mmCIF file of C-alpha atoms in Angstrom:
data_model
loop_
_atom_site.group_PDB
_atom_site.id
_atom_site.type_symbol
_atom_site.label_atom_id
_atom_site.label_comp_id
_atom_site.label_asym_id
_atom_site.label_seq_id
_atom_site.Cartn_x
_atom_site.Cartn_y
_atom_site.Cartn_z
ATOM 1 C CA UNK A 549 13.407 10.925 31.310
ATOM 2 C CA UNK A 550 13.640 11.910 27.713
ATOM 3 C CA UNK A 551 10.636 13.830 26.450
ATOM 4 C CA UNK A 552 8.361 12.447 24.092
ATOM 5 C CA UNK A 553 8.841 15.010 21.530
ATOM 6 C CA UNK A 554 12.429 13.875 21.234
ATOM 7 C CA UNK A 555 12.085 10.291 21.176
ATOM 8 C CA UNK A 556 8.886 10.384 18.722
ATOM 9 C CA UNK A 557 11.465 12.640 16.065
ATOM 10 C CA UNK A 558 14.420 11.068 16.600
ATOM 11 C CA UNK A 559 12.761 7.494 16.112
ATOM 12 C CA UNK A 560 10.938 8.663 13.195
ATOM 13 C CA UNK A 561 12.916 11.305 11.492
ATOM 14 C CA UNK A 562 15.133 8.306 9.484
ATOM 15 C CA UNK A 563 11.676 7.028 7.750
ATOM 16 C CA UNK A 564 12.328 10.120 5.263
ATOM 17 C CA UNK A 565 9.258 12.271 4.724
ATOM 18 C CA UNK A 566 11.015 15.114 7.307
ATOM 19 C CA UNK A 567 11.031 16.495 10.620
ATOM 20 C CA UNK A 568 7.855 14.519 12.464
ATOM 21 C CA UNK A 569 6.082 17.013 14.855
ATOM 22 C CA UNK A 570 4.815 16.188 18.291
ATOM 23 C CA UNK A 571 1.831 18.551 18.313
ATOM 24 C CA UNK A 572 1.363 18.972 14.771
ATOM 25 C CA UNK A 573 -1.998 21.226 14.849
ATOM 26 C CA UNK A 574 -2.274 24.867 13.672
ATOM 27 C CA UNK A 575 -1.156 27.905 16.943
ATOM 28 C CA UNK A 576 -4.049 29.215 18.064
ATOM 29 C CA UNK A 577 -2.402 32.584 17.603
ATOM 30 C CA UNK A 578 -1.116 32.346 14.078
ATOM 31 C CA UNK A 579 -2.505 29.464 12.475
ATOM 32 C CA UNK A 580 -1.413 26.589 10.266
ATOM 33 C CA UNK A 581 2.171 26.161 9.129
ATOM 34 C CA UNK A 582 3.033 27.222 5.632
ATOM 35 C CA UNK A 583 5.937 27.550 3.623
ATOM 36 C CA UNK A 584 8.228 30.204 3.574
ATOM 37 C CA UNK A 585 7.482 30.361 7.714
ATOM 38 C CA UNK A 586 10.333 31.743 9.906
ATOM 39 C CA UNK A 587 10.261 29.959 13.017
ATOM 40 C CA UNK A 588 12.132 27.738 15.344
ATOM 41 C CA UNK A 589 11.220 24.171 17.140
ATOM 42 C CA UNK A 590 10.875 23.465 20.894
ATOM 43 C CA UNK A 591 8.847 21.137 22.618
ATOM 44 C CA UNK A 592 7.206 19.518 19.939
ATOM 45 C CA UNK A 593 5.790 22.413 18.419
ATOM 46 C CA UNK A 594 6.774 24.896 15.604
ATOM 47 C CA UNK A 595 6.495 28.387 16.888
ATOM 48 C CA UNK A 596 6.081 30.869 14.774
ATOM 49 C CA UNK A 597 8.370 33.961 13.942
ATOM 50 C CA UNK A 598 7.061 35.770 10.578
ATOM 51 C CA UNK A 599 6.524 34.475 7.078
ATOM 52 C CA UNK A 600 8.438 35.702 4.200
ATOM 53 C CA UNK A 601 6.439 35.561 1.413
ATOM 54 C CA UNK A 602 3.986 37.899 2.548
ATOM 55 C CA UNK A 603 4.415 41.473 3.002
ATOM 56 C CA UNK A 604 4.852 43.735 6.417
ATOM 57 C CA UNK A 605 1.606 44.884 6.588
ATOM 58 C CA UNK A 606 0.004 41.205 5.692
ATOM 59 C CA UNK A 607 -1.882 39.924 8.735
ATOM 60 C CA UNK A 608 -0.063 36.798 8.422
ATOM 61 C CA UNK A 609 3.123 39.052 9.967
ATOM 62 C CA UNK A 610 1.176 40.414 12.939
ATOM 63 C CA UNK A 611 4.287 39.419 15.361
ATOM 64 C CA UNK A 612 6.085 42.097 13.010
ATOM 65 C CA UNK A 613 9.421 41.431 10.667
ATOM 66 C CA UNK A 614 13.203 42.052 11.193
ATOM 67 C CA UNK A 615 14.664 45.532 9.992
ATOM 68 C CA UNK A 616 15.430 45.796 6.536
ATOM 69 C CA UNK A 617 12.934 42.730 5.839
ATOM 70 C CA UNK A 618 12.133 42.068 2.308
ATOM 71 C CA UNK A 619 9.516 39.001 0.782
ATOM 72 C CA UNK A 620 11.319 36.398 -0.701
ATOM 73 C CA UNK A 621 10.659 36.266 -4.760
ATOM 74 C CA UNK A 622 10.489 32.596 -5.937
ATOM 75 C CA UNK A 623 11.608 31.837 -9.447
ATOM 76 C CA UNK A 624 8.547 30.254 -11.428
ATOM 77 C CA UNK A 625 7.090 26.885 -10.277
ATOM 78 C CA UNK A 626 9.113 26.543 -7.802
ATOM 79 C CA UNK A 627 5.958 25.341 -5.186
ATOM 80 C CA UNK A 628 5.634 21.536 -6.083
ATOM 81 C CA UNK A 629 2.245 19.796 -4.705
ATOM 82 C CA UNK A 630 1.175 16.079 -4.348
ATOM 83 C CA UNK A 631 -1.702 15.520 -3.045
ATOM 84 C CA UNK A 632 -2.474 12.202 -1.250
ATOM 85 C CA UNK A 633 1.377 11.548 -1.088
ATOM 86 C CA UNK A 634 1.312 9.856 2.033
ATOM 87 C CA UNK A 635 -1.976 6.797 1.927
ATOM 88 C CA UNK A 636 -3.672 6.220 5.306
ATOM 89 C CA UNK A 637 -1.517 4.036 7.485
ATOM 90 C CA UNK A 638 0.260 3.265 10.426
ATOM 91 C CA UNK A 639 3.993 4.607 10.292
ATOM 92 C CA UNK A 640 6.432 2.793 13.038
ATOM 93 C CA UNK A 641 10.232 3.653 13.826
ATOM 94 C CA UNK A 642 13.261 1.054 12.946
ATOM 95 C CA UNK A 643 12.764 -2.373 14.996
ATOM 96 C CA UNK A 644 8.953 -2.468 15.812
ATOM 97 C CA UNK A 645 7.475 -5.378 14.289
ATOM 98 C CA UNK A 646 4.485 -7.219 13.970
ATOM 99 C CA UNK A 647 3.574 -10.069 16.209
ATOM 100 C CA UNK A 648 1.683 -12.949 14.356
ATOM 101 C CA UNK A 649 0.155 -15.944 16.331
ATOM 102 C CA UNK A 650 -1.676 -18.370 14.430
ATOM 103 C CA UNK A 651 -1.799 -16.774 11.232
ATOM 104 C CA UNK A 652 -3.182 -13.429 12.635
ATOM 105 C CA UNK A 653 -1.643 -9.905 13.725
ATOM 106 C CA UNK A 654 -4.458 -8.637 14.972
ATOM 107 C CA UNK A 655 -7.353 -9.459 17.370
ATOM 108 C CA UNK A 656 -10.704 -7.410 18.271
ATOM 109 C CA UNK A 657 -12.306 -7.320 21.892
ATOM 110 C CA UNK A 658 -15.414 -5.768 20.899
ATOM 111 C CA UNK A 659 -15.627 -3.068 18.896
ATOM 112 C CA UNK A 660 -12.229 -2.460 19.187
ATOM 113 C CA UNK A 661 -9.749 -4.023 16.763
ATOM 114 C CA UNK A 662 -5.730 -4.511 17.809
ATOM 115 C CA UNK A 663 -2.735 -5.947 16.860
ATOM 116 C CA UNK A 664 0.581 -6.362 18.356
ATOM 117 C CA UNK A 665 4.159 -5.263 17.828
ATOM 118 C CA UNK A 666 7.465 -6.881 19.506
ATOM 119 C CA UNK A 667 10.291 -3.893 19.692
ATOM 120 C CA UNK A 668 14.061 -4.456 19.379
ATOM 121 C CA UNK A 669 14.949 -1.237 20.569
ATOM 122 C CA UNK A 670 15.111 0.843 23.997
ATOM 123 C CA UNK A 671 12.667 3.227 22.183
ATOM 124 C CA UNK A 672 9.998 3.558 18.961
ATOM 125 C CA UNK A 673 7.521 5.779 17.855
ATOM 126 C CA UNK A 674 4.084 5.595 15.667
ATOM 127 C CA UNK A 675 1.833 7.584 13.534
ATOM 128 C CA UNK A 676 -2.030 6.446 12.777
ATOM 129 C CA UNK A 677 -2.976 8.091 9.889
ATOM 130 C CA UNK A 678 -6.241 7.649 8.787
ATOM 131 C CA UNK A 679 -6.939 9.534 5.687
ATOM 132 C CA UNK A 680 -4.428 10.748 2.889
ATOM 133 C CA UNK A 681 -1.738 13.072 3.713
ATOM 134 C CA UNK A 682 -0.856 15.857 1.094
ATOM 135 C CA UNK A 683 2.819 16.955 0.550
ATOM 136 C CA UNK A 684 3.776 20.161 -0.775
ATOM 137 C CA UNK A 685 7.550 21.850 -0.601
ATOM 138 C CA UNK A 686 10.010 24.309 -2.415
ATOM 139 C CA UNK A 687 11.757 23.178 -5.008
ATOM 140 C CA UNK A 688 14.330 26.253 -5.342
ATOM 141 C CA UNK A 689 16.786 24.993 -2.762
ATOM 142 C CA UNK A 690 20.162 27.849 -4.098
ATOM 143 C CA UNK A 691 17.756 30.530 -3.773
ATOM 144 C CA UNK A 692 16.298 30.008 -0.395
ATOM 145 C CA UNK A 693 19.951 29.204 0.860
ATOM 146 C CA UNK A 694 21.199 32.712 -0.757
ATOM 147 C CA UNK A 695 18.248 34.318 1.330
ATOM 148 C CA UNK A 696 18.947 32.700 4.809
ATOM 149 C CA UNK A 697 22.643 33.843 4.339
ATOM 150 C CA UNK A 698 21.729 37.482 3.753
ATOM 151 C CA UNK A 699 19.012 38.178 6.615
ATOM 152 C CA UNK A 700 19.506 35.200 9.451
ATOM 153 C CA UNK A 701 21.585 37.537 11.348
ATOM 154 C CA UNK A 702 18.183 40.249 11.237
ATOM 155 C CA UNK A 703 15.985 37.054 11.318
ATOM 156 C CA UNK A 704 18.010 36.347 15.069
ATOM 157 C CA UNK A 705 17.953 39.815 15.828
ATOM 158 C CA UNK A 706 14.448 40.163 15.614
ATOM 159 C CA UNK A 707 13.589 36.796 17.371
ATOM 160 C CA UNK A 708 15.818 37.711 20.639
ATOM 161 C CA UNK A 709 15.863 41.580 20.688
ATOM 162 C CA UNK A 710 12.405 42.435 19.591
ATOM 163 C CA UNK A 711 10.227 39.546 21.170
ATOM 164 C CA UNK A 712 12.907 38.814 23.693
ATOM 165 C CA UNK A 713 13.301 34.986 22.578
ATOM 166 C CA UNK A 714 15.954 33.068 23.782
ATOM 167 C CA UNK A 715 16.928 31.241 21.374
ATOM 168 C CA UNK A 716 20.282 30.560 19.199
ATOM 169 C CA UNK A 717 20.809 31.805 16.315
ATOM 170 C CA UNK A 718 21.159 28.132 14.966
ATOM 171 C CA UNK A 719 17.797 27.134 16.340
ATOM 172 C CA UNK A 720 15.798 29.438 13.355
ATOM 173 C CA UNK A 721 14.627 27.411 10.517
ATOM 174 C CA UNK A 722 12.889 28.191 7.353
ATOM 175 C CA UNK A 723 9.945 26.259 6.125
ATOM 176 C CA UNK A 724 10.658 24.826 3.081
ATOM 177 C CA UNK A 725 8.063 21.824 3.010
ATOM 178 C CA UNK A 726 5.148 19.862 4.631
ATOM 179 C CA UNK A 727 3.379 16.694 4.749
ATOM 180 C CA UNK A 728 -0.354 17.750 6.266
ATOM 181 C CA UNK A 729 -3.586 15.783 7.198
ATOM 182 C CA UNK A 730 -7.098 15.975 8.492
ATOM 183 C CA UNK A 731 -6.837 13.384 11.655
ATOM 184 C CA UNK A 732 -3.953 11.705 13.792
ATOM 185 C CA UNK A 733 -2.867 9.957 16.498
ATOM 186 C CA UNK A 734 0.246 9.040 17.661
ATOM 187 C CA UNK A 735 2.647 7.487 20.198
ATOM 188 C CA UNK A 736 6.085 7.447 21.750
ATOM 189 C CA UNK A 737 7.485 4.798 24.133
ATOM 190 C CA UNK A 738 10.628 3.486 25.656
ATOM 191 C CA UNK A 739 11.788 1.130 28.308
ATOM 192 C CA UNK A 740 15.337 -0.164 30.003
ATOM 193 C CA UNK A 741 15.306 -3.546 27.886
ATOM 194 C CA UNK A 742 14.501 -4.092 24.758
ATOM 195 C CA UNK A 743 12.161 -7.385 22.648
ATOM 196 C CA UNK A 744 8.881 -5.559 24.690
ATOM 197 C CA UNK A 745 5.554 -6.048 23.323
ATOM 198 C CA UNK A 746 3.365 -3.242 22.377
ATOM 199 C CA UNK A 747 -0.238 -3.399 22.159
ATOM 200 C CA UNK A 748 -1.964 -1.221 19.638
ATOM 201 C CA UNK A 749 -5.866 -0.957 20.213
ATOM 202 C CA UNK A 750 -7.859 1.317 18.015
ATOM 203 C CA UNK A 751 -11.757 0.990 18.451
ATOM 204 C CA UNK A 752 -14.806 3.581 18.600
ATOM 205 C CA UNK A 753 -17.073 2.822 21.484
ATOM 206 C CA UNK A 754 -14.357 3.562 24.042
ATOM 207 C CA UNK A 755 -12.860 6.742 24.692
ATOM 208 C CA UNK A 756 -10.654 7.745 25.832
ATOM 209 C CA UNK A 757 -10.523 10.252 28.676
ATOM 210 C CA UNK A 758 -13.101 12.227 30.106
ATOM 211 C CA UNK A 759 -13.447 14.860 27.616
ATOM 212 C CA UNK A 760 -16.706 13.246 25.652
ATOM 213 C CA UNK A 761 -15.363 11.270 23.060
ATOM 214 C CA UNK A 762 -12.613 10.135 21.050
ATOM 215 C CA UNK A 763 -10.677 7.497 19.183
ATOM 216 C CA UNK A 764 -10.203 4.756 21.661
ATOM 217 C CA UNK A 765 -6.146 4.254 20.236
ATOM 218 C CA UNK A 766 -4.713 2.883 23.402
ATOM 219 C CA UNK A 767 -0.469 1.831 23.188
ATOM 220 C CA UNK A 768 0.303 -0.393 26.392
ATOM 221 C CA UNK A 769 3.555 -1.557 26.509
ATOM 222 C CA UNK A 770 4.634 -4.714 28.108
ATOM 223 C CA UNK A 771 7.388 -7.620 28.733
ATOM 224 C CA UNK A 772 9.668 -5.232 29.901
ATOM 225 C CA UNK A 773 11.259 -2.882 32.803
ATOM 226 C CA UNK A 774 10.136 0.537 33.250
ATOM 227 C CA UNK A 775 8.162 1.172 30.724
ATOM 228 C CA UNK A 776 6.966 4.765 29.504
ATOM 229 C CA UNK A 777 4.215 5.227 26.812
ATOM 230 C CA UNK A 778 3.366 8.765 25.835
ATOM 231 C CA UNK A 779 0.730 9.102 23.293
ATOM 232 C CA UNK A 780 -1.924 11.665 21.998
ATOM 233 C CA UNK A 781 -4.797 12.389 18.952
ATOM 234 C CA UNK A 782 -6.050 15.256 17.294
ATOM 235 C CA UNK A 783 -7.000 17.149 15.574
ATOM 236 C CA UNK A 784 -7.292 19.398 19.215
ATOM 237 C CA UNK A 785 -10.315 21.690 19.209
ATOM 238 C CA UNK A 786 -9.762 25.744 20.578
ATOM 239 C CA UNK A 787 -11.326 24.525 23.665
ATOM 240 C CA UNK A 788 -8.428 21.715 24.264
ATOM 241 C CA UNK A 789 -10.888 18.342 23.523
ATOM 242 C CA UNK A 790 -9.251 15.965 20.957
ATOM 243 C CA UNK A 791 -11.139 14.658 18.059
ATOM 244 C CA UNK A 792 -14.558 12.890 18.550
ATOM 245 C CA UNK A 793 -15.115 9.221 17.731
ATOM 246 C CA UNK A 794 -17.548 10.271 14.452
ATOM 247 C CA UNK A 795 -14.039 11.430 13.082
ATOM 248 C CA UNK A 796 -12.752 8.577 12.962
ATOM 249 C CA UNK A 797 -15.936 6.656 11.711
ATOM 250 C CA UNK A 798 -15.602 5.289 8.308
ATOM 251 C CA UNK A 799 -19.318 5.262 7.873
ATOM 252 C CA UNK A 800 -20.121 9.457 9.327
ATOM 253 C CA UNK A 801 -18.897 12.212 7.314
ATOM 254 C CA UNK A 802 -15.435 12.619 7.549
ATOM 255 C CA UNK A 803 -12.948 15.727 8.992
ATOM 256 C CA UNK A 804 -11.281 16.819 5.436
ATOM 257 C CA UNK A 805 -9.383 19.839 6.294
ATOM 258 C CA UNK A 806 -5.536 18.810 6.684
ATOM 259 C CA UNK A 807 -4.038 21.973 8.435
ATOM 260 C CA UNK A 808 -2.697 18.966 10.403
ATOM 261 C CA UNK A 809 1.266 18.993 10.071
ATOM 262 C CA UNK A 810 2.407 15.889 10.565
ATOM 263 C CA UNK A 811 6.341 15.803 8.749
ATOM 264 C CA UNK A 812 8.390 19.584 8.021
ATOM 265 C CA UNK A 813 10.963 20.026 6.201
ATOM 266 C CA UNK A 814 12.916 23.454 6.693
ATOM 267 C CA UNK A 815 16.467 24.329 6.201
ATOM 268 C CA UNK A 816 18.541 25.927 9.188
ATOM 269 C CA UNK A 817 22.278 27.533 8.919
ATOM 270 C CA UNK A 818 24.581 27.912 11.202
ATOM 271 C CA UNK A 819 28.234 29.252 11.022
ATOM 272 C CA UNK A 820 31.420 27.840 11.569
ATOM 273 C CA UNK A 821 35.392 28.938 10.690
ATOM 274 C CA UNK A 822 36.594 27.600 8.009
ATOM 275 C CA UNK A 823 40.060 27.687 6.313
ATOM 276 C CA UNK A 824 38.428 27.582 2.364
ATOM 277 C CA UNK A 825 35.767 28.498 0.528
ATOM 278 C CA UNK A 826 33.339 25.392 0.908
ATOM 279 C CA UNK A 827 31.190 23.672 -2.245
ATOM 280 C CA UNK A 828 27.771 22.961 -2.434
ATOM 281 C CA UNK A 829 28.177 18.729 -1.154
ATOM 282 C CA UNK A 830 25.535 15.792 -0.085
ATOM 283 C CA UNK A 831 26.010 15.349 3.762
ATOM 284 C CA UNK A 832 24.569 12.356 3.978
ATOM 285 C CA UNK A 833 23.812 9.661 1.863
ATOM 286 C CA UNK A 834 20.186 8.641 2.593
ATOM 287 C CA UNK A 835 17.050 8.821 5.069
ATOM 288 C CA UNK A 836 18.652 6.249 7.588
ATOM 289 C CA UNK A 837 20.656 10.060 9.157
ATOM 290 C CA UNK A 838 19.316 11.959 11.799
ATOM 291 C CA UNK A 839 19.629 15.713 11.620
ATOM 292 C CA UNK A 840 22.990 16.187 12.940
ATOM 293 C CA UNK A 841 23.373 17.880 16.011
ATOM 294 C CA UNK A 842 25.776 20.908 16.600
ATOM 295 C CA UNK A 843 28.845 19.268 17.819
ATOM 296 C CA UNK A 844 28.478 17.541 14.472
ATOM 297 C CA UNK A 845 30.074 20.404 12.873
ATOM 298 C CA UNK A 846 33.930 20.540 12.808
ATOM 299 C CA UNK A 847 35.469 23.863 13.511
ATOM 300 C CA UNK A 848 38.967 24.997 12.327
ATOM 301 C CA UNK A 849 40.066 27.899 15.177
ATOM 302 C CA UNK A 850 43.706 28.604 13.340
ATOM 303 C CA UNK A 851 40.908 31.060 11.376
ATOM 304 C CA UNK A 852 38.567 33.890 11.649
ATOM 305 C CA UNK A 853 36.546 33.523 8.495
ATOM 306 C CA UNK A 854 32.966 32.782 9.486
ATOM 307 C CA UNK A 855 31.165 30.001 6.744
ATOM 308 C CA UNK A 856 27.301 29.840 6.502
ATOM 309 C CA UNK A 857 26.123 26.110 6.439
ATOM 310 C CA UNK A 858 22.617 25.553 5.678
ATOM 311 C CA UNK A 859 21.115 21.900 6.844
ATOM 312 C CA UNK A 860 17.829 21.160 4.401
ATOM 313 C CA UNK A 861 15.712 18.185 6.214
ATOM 314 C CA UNK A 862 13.815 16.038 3.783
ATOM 315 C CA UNK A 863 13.914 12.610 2.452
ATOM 316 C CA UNK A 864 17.738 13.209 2.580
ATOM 317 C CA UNK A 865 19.823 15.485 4.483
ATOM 318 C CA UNK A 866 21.413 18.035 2.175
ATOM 319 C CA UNK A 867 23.985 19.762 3.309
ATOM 320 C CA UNK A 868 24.775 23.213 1.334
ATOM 321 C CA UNK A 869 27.856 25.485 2.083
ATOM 322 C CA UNK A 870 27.709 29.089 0.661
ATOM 323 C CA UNK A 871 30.729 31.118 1.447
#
């Protein structure tokens, strides 16, 4: 069974706003994600390594820093923001469509409202957003890439000698961007046939679980064999319950805070042999590629010299070669 993690970024990755996050909520331990963050992804989470705008001694850095660390200095303006880039709404992957009978897409049973959504593919993912979503990234793309090519061998160093990670060297990313927001929910599904029928309900007076309240956002998947529905809200309190119902009540005061990370982007490098000095080229053309995997690098063995290729995930995939 594929994890729902996997299937929720691969399915929504190509709508262009970055890398979507499973659990997008800020680590207990170390808080929300920010830029300039030093990390690497597993399991639907971002886990924090160090940051490297802020100093040593900064409390931000209490998991320590590689040897020889030094704070990245950003050229002027380089931290664009926009905020309420992203309107409330519900996102959905490639081939999910809405179902309309009689003139409407949507019913209500109660006081829960629904609609439903006929999918062409094995798999789809989608995000409920219900308030604005702010975007802010770095716009200095050479200098970051100069910076990963001078400490990621320290950065990996650090990660699997000094807190005894195991992790590759390719799977360390920097933080270069975010999309965040106050409230979420959120779904992944897939099934052995495709032209299923999903059924989206979203109410207030029922939910779900046992853990005293929440949005009532049920996806039940039907018309088709074996089906597997994964989904989840939040924000998710320090005590593990998920967001009560008055947060998603249009007419109580509303949850403002987004430290809720919904889309990253980050750049990653890894290294391959190569028989010339590479250029600075677009690897892809628009949003519609997914971040290509690691046996989507060629490698030339008639060489020894070692290339640093640095992958930056946003709206398009940017692919930056720095010999």
């Amino acid at each position: 069974m594929v994890a729902p993690w996997t299937i929720y970024a691969e399915r929504l990755f190509p709508l262009g706003y970055g890398y979507p996050l499973w659990c997008p909520g800020p680590s207990l331990e170390f808080g929300e994600i920010q830029i300039g963050d030093v990390g690497y992804r597993a399991f639907g989470h971002f886990h924090f390594l160090f940051n490297c705008f802020h100093p040593a001694d900064h409390p931000t850095n209490i998991r320590g820093v590689p040897d020889g660390f030094e704070t990245l200095e950003m050229p002027s303006g380089s931290i664009q923001e926009f905020p309420n880039e992203l309107s409330p709404t519900l996102l959905k992957s490639e081939g999910i469509q809405s179902v309309v009978t009689d003139g409407q897409g949507g019913f209500s049973i109660g006081a829960e409202v629904g609609a439903r959504y006929k999918c062409t593919e094995h798999s789809g993912a989608m995000l409920l957003l219900k308030r604005s979503s702010h975007r802010r990234y770095l716009s200095c793309g050479g200098t970051v890439a100069r910076y990963m090519s001078k400490n990621l061998r320290s950065w990996y160093a650090f990660a699997t000698d000094r807190l005894g990670i195991d992790v590759e060297m390719s799977d360390l990313i920097f933080v270069s961007g975010h999309f965040k927001t106050p409230v979420w929910a959120e779904a992944a599904f897939s099934s052995k046939t495709t032209n299923s029928e999903l059924l989206l309900c979203a109410g207030l007076n029922n939910p779900l679980g046992s853990n005293g309240g929440g949005l009532s956002a049920s996806f039940v998947l039907s018309n088709c064999d074996s089906p597997v529905v994964f989904h989840h809200r939040g924000p998710i309190d320090s005590d593990g319950s998920q967001t009560t119902h008055e947060d998603w009540d249009l007419s109580n005061s509303e949850r403002t805070t987004a430290d809720q990370c919904i889309f990253i982007n980050y750049y990653k490098m890894k290294f391959r042999v190569a028989p010339f000095r590479p250029r600075i080229m677009k690897g892809a053309s628009g949003p519609h590629d997914l971040p290509p995997r690691d046996d989507d690098i060629p490698s030339n063995r008639s060489t020894s010299r070692l290339v640093p290729i640095t992958f930056f995930y946003t709206e398009m995939v940017l692919c930056m070669m720095k010999g």
